[in-house]
Amino acid sequence: MAIQRREQWSGRLGFVLAAVGSAVGLGNMWRFSYLTAENGGAAFVLLYVAMTALIGLPVLLAEFTVGRGARKSPIQALVHFGGTAWRPLGALFVASGFLILSYYSVIAGWTLRYSLVALVQGFGPQAAERFGEVATGWDAFGFHLGFMAITIAIVAGGVRKGIERTALIVMPTLFVVVAGIALYAVTLDGAAAGYRYYLQTDFGKLLSFEVLHQATGQAFFSLSLGMGAMLTFASYLSREHHLPNESLVVGGADFGVAFVAGLMVFPLIFALGLSQEVGESTVGALFITLPTAFGEMGMAGRVVGFVFFVALLVGALTSALSLLEVVVSSAIDAFGWPRMRAALVAGALIALLGVPSAWSTDILGVFDGIANNVLLITGALVLSIFVGWFMPDPMAEVSAGAEGVRWFFLWRTLLRFVVPIVLGVILVLGLPDTFVSIASLF
Ligand code: PFF
């Protein structure tokens, strides 16, 4: 039998940075800060950490285990371990990748545009009107296409030469920039009010289902879970890797960047007394309030604004690579296409699916809601049942490279009972809200 050669990461650092690159993105800087602002500050952060630890990390380890074990793209990996009955779950993963990247790239297109604006002219006082003009229509579509073109070009370059190399360069830069802006923000007047707003806890909200629902959706979105992205990345790993350690590093880095991004965003907003505008819309904090702040800060604002939006842009890019890779690797495995063709065809279809989001931020918001509150939660729910109950010997798979770890039974118990029950309840109770948001479009 011919041995199929599969691409591999060059080593641990390449894989970890690519996986962290997938996790760290618009979710950490855009979604995390507005959800925290809307949902009770530190109360939301606490719930988010709890859901990440209890539900997110076990599912992340499950994705790593299936991916590395099968060394195949998501659909084939599930069929490999479970037979054809599990094909629909793989198909759901690929469909989620399609949908998420289609609107994610529209938002990334805004960050591309804002980076250029900061570079060539700086931000003026009319940030809100400007955002209204560029957020939708041909402008938005053009930058969405530009962003998709970059994503396609890198994914077409391959796992090591495209995705890994990009992550190796941009991720360390992104950490430095985010930490640097957060440190700069300490020096601003009003920083204290920003921290207070961010970290002050409205414990009443801890009991709200809505907040729990949002925190869970965010935990999955932020860790890139529930749609096979981490599974796909792990399929390029060898069996020596210690999967539990990799999960902890990825989860820790993802939370770290989100948390520090909050330390960067809120003081900037409060330094200029713009707090009332934060919670107004899902896009408000980043694309309206912050540019207004940068515009009022003169030259310093222009420099900080530029590095801020470039950081957002590269964060979005490394996440988009993983979204596209799910679809591309599936097309390669399913149709035997060369990588270049798979990247072009999948990328073009996704770019087209971005049209509704590029013309309406309401539609974009609904897509985001469907993806997070339904698709990712469903994907993670079914995957945890698969690994918990149906996959033959997941304990042997996960133990390879991690001999001596004694708590795998705990992992399996979480996957068997806790994760499916919690996610099942959240999914069902959350459905009415999702329907209402879809109906509001009509
Ligand atoms: N984790 C990314 C973020 O926080 O921006 C978004 C994402 C990437 C979600 C890849 C899902 C995914 F498969």
XYZ file of C-alpha atoms and ligand atoms in Angstrom:
455
model
C 0.000 0.000 0.000
C 1.291 3.412 -0.853
C 2.023 5.449 2.215
C 0.326 8.781 1.991
C 2.668 11.597 2.941
C 1.024 14.141 5.128
C 2.430 17.539 5.861
C 3.700 18.163 9.391
C 4.621 21.107 11.560
C 8.349 21.630 11.837
C 8.181 21.184 15.600
C 6.462 22.093 18.815
C 6.868 25.849 18.527
C 5.383 25.935 15.047
C 2.330 23.961 16.089
C 1.763 25.856 19.321
C 2.073 29.255 17.680
C -0.238 28.229 14.848
C -2.823 26.919 17.333
C -2.485 30.030 19.501
C -2.747 32.036 16.278
C -6.027 30.307 15.533
C -7.342 30.952 19.028
C -6.176 34.549 19.368
C -8.052 36.796 17.012
C -10.987 39.144 16.712
C -12.674 37.070 19.396
C -10.121 38.159 21.970
C -10.092 41.813 21.100
C -13.424 42.578 19.494
C -15.907 40.078 20.927
C -14.380 39.685 24.366
C -14.304 43.387 25.141
C -17.823 44.178 24.017
C -19.298 41.091 25.689
C -17.535 41.998 28.914
C -18.868 45.530 28.681
C -22.409 44.303 28.042
C -22.508 41.492 30.554
C -21.392 42.788 33.906
C -17.647 43.235 33.658
C -15.664 40.855 35.825
C -18.722 38.658 36.424
C -18.612 37.795 32.764
C -14.852 37.284 32.859
C -15.234 34.850 35.765
C -17.925 32.822 34.024
C -15.873 32.806 30.875
C -12.830 31.453 32.721
C -14.965 28.820 34.426
C -16.495 27.677 31.136
C -13.089 27.647 29.469
C -11.656 25.404 32.172
C -14.614 23.099 32.647
C -15.872 22.742 29.089
C -13.387 24.409 26.740
C -10.174 22.624 27.720
C -11.674 19.099 27.683
C -13.130 19.721 24.231
C -9.832 21.198 23.031
C -8.035 18.061 24.210
C -10.701 15.960 22.483
C -10.144 17.761 19.181
C -6.376 17.341 19.505
C -6.794 13.649 20.285
C -9.037 12.881 17.321
C -6.971 14.964 14.903
C -3.579 13.604 15.842
C -4.908 10.063 16.126
C -6.469 9.971 12.671
C -4.072 12.363 10.904
C -6.874 13.298 8.580
C -9.136 16.252 7.897
C -12.246 16.462 10.103
C -14.790 14.450 8.099
C -12.385 11.623 7.375
C -10.993 11.676 10.894
C -14.455 11.085 12.350
C -15.174 8.359 9.812
C -11.786 6.820 10.634
C -12.654 6.401 14.303
C -16.420 6.118 14.202
C -17.572 4.975 10.771
C -19.736 6.792 8.264
C -22.471 7.535 10.815
C -20.263 10.384 12.047
C -19.823 11.983 8.661
C -22.580 14.573 9.307
C -20.649 15.918 12.286
C -17.654 16.472 10.033
C -19.908 18.132 7.492
C -21.235 20.418 10.226
C -17.651 21.420 11.035
C -16.947 22.310 7.435
C -20.215 24.244 7.133
C -19.352 26.209 10.283
C -15.950 27.048 8.833
C -17.646 28.390 5.726
C -20.130 30.507 7.604
C -17.747 31.890 10.222
C -14.997 32.839 7.805
C -17.533 34.555 5.522
C -18.389 37.219 8.111
C -15.123 37.095 10.071
C -13.364 38.245 6.947
C -15.721 41.220 6.590
C -14.739 42.413 10.070
C -11.092 41.689 9.305
C -11.571 43.832 6.181
C -12.574 46.759 8.413
C -9.378 46.313 10.430
C -7.380 46.243 7.210
C -8.964 49.493 6.188
C -8.477 51.128 9.583
C -4.784 50.152 9.576
C -4.384 51.907 6.256
C -6.373 54.946 7.404
C -4.153 55.298 10.485
C -1.093 55.034 8.317
C -1.979 57.540 5.635
C -4.205 60.146 7.286
C -4.935 59.419 10.931
C -8.386 59.302 12.527
C -10.625 62.320 12.454
C -13.337 63.258 14.940
C -16.223 61.773 12.964
C -15.389 58.154 13.628
C -19.000 57.075 13.999
C -20.128 58.518 10.681
C -17.035 57.230 8.992
C -17.644 53.777 10.317
C -21.216 53.935 9.053
C -19.891 54.755 5.605
C -17.230 52.092 5.347
C -18.739 49.227 7.329
C -21.088 48.112 4.584
C -21.426 48.158 0.826
C -18.795 48.003 -1.856
C -16.136 49.398 0.473
C -16.618 46.626 2.963
C -16.844 44.042 0.223
C -13.614 45.241 -1.396
C -11.618 44.980 1.835
C -13.240 41.623 2.586
C -12.000 40.394 -0.791
C -8.549 41.783 -0.077
C -8.397 39.977 3.242
C -9.648 36.728 1.694
C -6.986 36.991 -1.024
C -4.212 37.178 1.598
C -5.733 34.267 3.522
C -6.034 32.143 0.389
C -2.458 32.899 -0.664
C -1.040 31.811 2.701
C -3.139 28.642 2.986
C -2.209 27.736 -0.585
C 1.440 27.951 0.559
C 0.927 24.914 2.772
C 1.000 23.986 6.436
C 4.651 24.642 7.101
C 5.551 27.221 4.493
C 2.305 29.156 4.712
C 0.459 28.804 8.019
C 3.350 27.983 10.340
C 5.707 30.563 8.933
C 3.097 33.302 9.235
C 2.333 32.355 12.841
C 6.030 32.288 13.735
C 6.459 35.835 12.539
C 3.262 37.547 13.576
C 2.285 35.940 16.865
C 5.309 37.093 18.908
C 4.856 40.557 17.386
C 1.223 40.574 18.393
C 2.021 39.657 22.020
C 4.533 42.488 22.245
C 2.167 45.025 20.696
C -0.812 44.141 22.886
C 1.317 44.220 26.036
C 2.939 47.466 24.895
C -0.373 49.250 24.328
C -1.717 47.964 27.645
C 1.363 49.445 29.371
C 0.949 52.699 27.511
C -2.692 52.804 28.598
C -1.631 52.755 32.263
C -0.192 56.229 31.789
C -3.444 57.780 30.597
C -5.684 59.899 32.793
C -8.850 58.014 33.381
C -7.143 54.642 33.173
C -8.328 53.853 36.674
C -11.952 54.417 35.680
C -11.402 52.058 32.772
C -10.025 49.305 34.985
C -12.844 49.795 37.430
C -15.442 49.427 34.709
C -13.705 46.369 33.298
C -13.065 44.546 36.527
C -15.915 45.642 38.715
C -18.250 42.743 39.270
C -21.976 42.773 38.944
C -22.519 39.468 40.716
C -26.233 39.601 39.992
C -25.345 38.837 36.401
C -23.564 35.624 37.351
C -26.988 34.082 37.736
C -28.324 35.177 34.405
C -28.759 32.526 31.759
C -28.060 35.037 29.053
C -24.632 35.801 30.496
C -23.832 32.107 30.892
C -24.891 31.496 27.318
C -22.717 34.297 25.995
C -19.759 33.214 28.130
C -19.987 29.656 26.801
C -20.322 30.719 23.178
C -17.359 33.028 23.663
C -15.261 30.279 25.277
C -15.752 28.128 22.178
C -15.322 30.879 19.659
C -12.203 32.151 21.335
C -10.575 28.709 21.541
C -11.630 27.968 17.944
C -13.585 24.934 19.149
C -16.593 23.081 17.850
C -15.744 23.197 14.170
C -12.658 21.056 13.765
C -10.056 23.812 13.436
C -7.957 22.500 16.317
C -8.638 18.958 15.141
C -7.260 19.825 11.714
C -4.157 21.518 13.119
C -3.477 18.513 15.356
C -3.682 16.228 12.334
C -0.290 17.595 11.277
C 1.297 16.487 14.572
C 3.349 13.444 15.415
C 2.617 11.158 18.326
C 5.394 12.447 20.574
C 3.495 15.603 21.466
C 2.149 15.984 24.974
C -1.427 16.969 24.130
C -2.550 18.033 27.627
C 0.365 20.448 27.863
C -0.364 21.854 24.423
C -3.998 22.390 25.441
C -2.968 24.282 28.540
C -0.550 26.484 26.643
C -3.129 27.315 23.988
C -5.899 27.930 26.531
C -3.612 30.030 28.749
C -2.295 32.165 25.898
C -5.794 32.707 24.559
C -7.130 33.864 27.884
C -4.013 35.941 28.556
C -4.370 37.903 25.344
C -8.098 38.467 25.859
C -7.519 39.683 29.385
C -4.685 42.010 28.434
C -6.708 43.265 25.466
C -9.326 44.387 28.011
C -6.580 46.189 29.941
C -5.755 47.960 26.707
C -9.247 48.786 25.425
C -11.039 50.063 28.540
C -8.493 52.622 29.783
C -8.257 54.064 26.275
C -11.994 54.467 26.157
C -12.289 55.959 29.614
C -9.341 58.272 29.178
C -11.511 60.215 26.764
C -14.786 59.895 28.595
C -16.320 57.857 25.819
C -17.691 55.143 28.052
C -21.355 55.675 27.275
C -20.756 54.577 23.714
C -19.161 51.255 24.486
C -22.088 48.978 24.992
C -24.173 50.432 22.217
C -23.411 48.059 19.448
C -21.431 44.947 18.893
C -18.970 46.834 16.792
C -19.031 50.081 18.738
C -16.135 49.711 21.133
C -13.493 48.841 18.614
C -14.488 50.550 15.437
C -16.110 53.732 16.685
C -15.042 54.526 20.230
C -11.391 53.634 19.892
C -10.775 55.497 16.621
C -12.457 58.522 18.206
C -10.039 58.210 21.099
C -7.077 57.820 18.763
C -8.252 60.803 16.734
C -8.214 63.006 19.825
C -4.778 61.889 20.908
C -2.837 63.557 18.127
C 0.334 61.956 16.841
C 0.518 59.446 19.672
C -3.021 58.354 18.772
C -2.047 57.855 15.208
C 0.911 55.645 16.075
C -0.954 53.675 18.729
C -3.985 53.433 16.437
C -1.892 52.044 13.650
C -0.187 49.359 15.713
C -3.496 48.536 17.379
C -5.322 47.873 14.128
C -2.370 46.025 12.636
C -2.352 43.781 15.718
C -6.060 43.148 15.238
C -5.489 42.465 11.578
C -2.750 39.890 12.078
C -4.724 38.267 14.892
C -7.649 37.957 12.525
C -5.399 36.627 9.790
C -3.919 33.731 11.763
C -7.442 32.772 12.876
C -8.760 32.984 9.332
C -5.977 30.651 8.209
C -7.315 27.935 10.498
C -10.896 28.504 9.391
C -9.947 28.153 5.757
C -7.659 25.206 6.479
C -10.629 23.198 7.799
C -12.413 23.582 4.472
C -9.283 23.229 2.345
C -7.953 20.105 4.053
C -11.399 18.549 3.727
C -11.500 19.313 0.012
C -7.992 17.904 -0.451
C -8.884 14.672 1.342
C -12.328 14.312 -0.215
C -11.642 15.185 -3.851
C -7.908 14.607 -4.069
C -7.446 18.184 -5.240
C -4.083 19.905 -5.124
C -3.849 22.388 -2.246
C -3.772 25.382 -4.564
C -7.038 24.488 -6.246
C -8.720 23.655 -2.944
C -7.669 27.005 -1.464
C -8.852 28.954 -4.484
C -12.221 27.249 -4.847
C -13.034 27.204 -1.121
C -11.802 30.764 -0.663
C -13.829 32.071 -3.594
C -17.020 30.418 -2.337
C -16.480 31.817 1.151
C -15.797 35.280 -0.255
C -19.138 35.063 -2.056
C -20.948 33.949 1.068
C -19.602 37.117 2.704
C -21.805 39.308 0.504
C -24.782 39.540 2.904
C -22.522 40.387 5.858
C -20.678 42.984 3.806
C -23.968 44.719 3.050
C -25.611 44.525 6.449
C -24.110 44.534 9.928
C -27.437 43.138 11.182
C -27.000 40.066 9.028
C -23.396 39.834 10.173
C -24.575 39.895 13.789
C -27.126 37.170 13.136
C -24.534 34.977 11.398
C -22.234 35.473 14.372
C -25.064 34.531 16.740
C -25.979 31.404 14.773
C -22.349 30.335 14.547
C -21.571 30.786 18.223
C -24.797 30.001 19.935
C -25.853 27.098 17.745
C -23.217 25.655 15.403
C -20.135 25.678 17.624
C -22.055 24.518 20.674
C -23.698 21.722 18.684
C -20.373 20.726 17.144
C -18.659 20.580 20.523
C -21.597 18.764 22.109
C -21.659 15.988 19.527
C -17.866 15.731 19.475
C -17.729 15.290 23.239
C -20.324 12.508 23.009
C -18.303 10.924 20.232
C -15.026 10.934 22.146
C -16.676 10.190 25.478
C -18.815 7.266 24.358
C -18.096 6.034 20.841
C -14.470 6.515 19.870
C -12.506 3.308 20.409
C -9.966 3.821 23.166
C -9.491 7.602 23.301
C -7.465 7.067 26.477
C -4.744 5.272 24.528
C -4.761 8.010 21.884
C -4.489 10.874 24.318
C -1.847 9.131 26.401
C 0.639 8.833 23.558
C 3.378 11.347 24.327
C 1.816 12.009 27.726
C 2.561 8.796 29.566
C 2.211 9.033 33.295
C -0.632 11.552 33.314
C -3.099 10.238 35.866
C -6.166 12.354 35.388
C -7.333 11.248 31.951
C -10.271 9.472 33.571
C -11.404 12.905 34.761
C -11.175 14.238 31.220
C -13.257 11.361 29.950
C -15.822 11.791 32.681
C -16.163 15.460 31.831
C -16.634 14.553 28.157
C -19.160 11.853 28.954
C -21.392 13.690 31.381
C -20.591 17.269 32.294
C -19.832 18.708 28.862
C -22.843 17.176 27.036
C -25.283 18.048 29.804
C -24.127 21.634 30.195
C -23.932 22.208 26.456
C -27.252 20.481 25.811
C -29.040 22.698 28.310
C -27.398 25.838 26.990
C -28.161 24.923 23.410
C -31.834 24.242 24.008
C -32.468 27.199 26.301
C -30.633 29.481 23.909
C -32.568 28.513 20.792
C -35.491 30.919 21.299
C -33.122 33.903 21.403
C -31.453 32.783 18.229
C -34.822 32.454 16.477
C -35.831 35.890 17.662
C -32.629 37.362 16.282
C -33.152 35.651 12.929
C -36.780 36.777 12.813
C -35.714 40.353 13.535
C -34.071 40.463 10.130
C -37.400 40.193 8.367
N -10.698 31.900 17.791
C -10.869 32.959 16.845
C -10.979 34.273 17.570
O -11.043 34.293 18.807
O -11.016 35.297 16.916
C -12.053 32.756 15.941
C -12.154 31.388 15.361
C -11.110 30.874 14.599
C -13.255 30.613 15.626
C -11.175 29.597 14.119
C -13.340 29.332 15.145
C -12.288 28.842 14.399
F -12.342 27.634 13.950
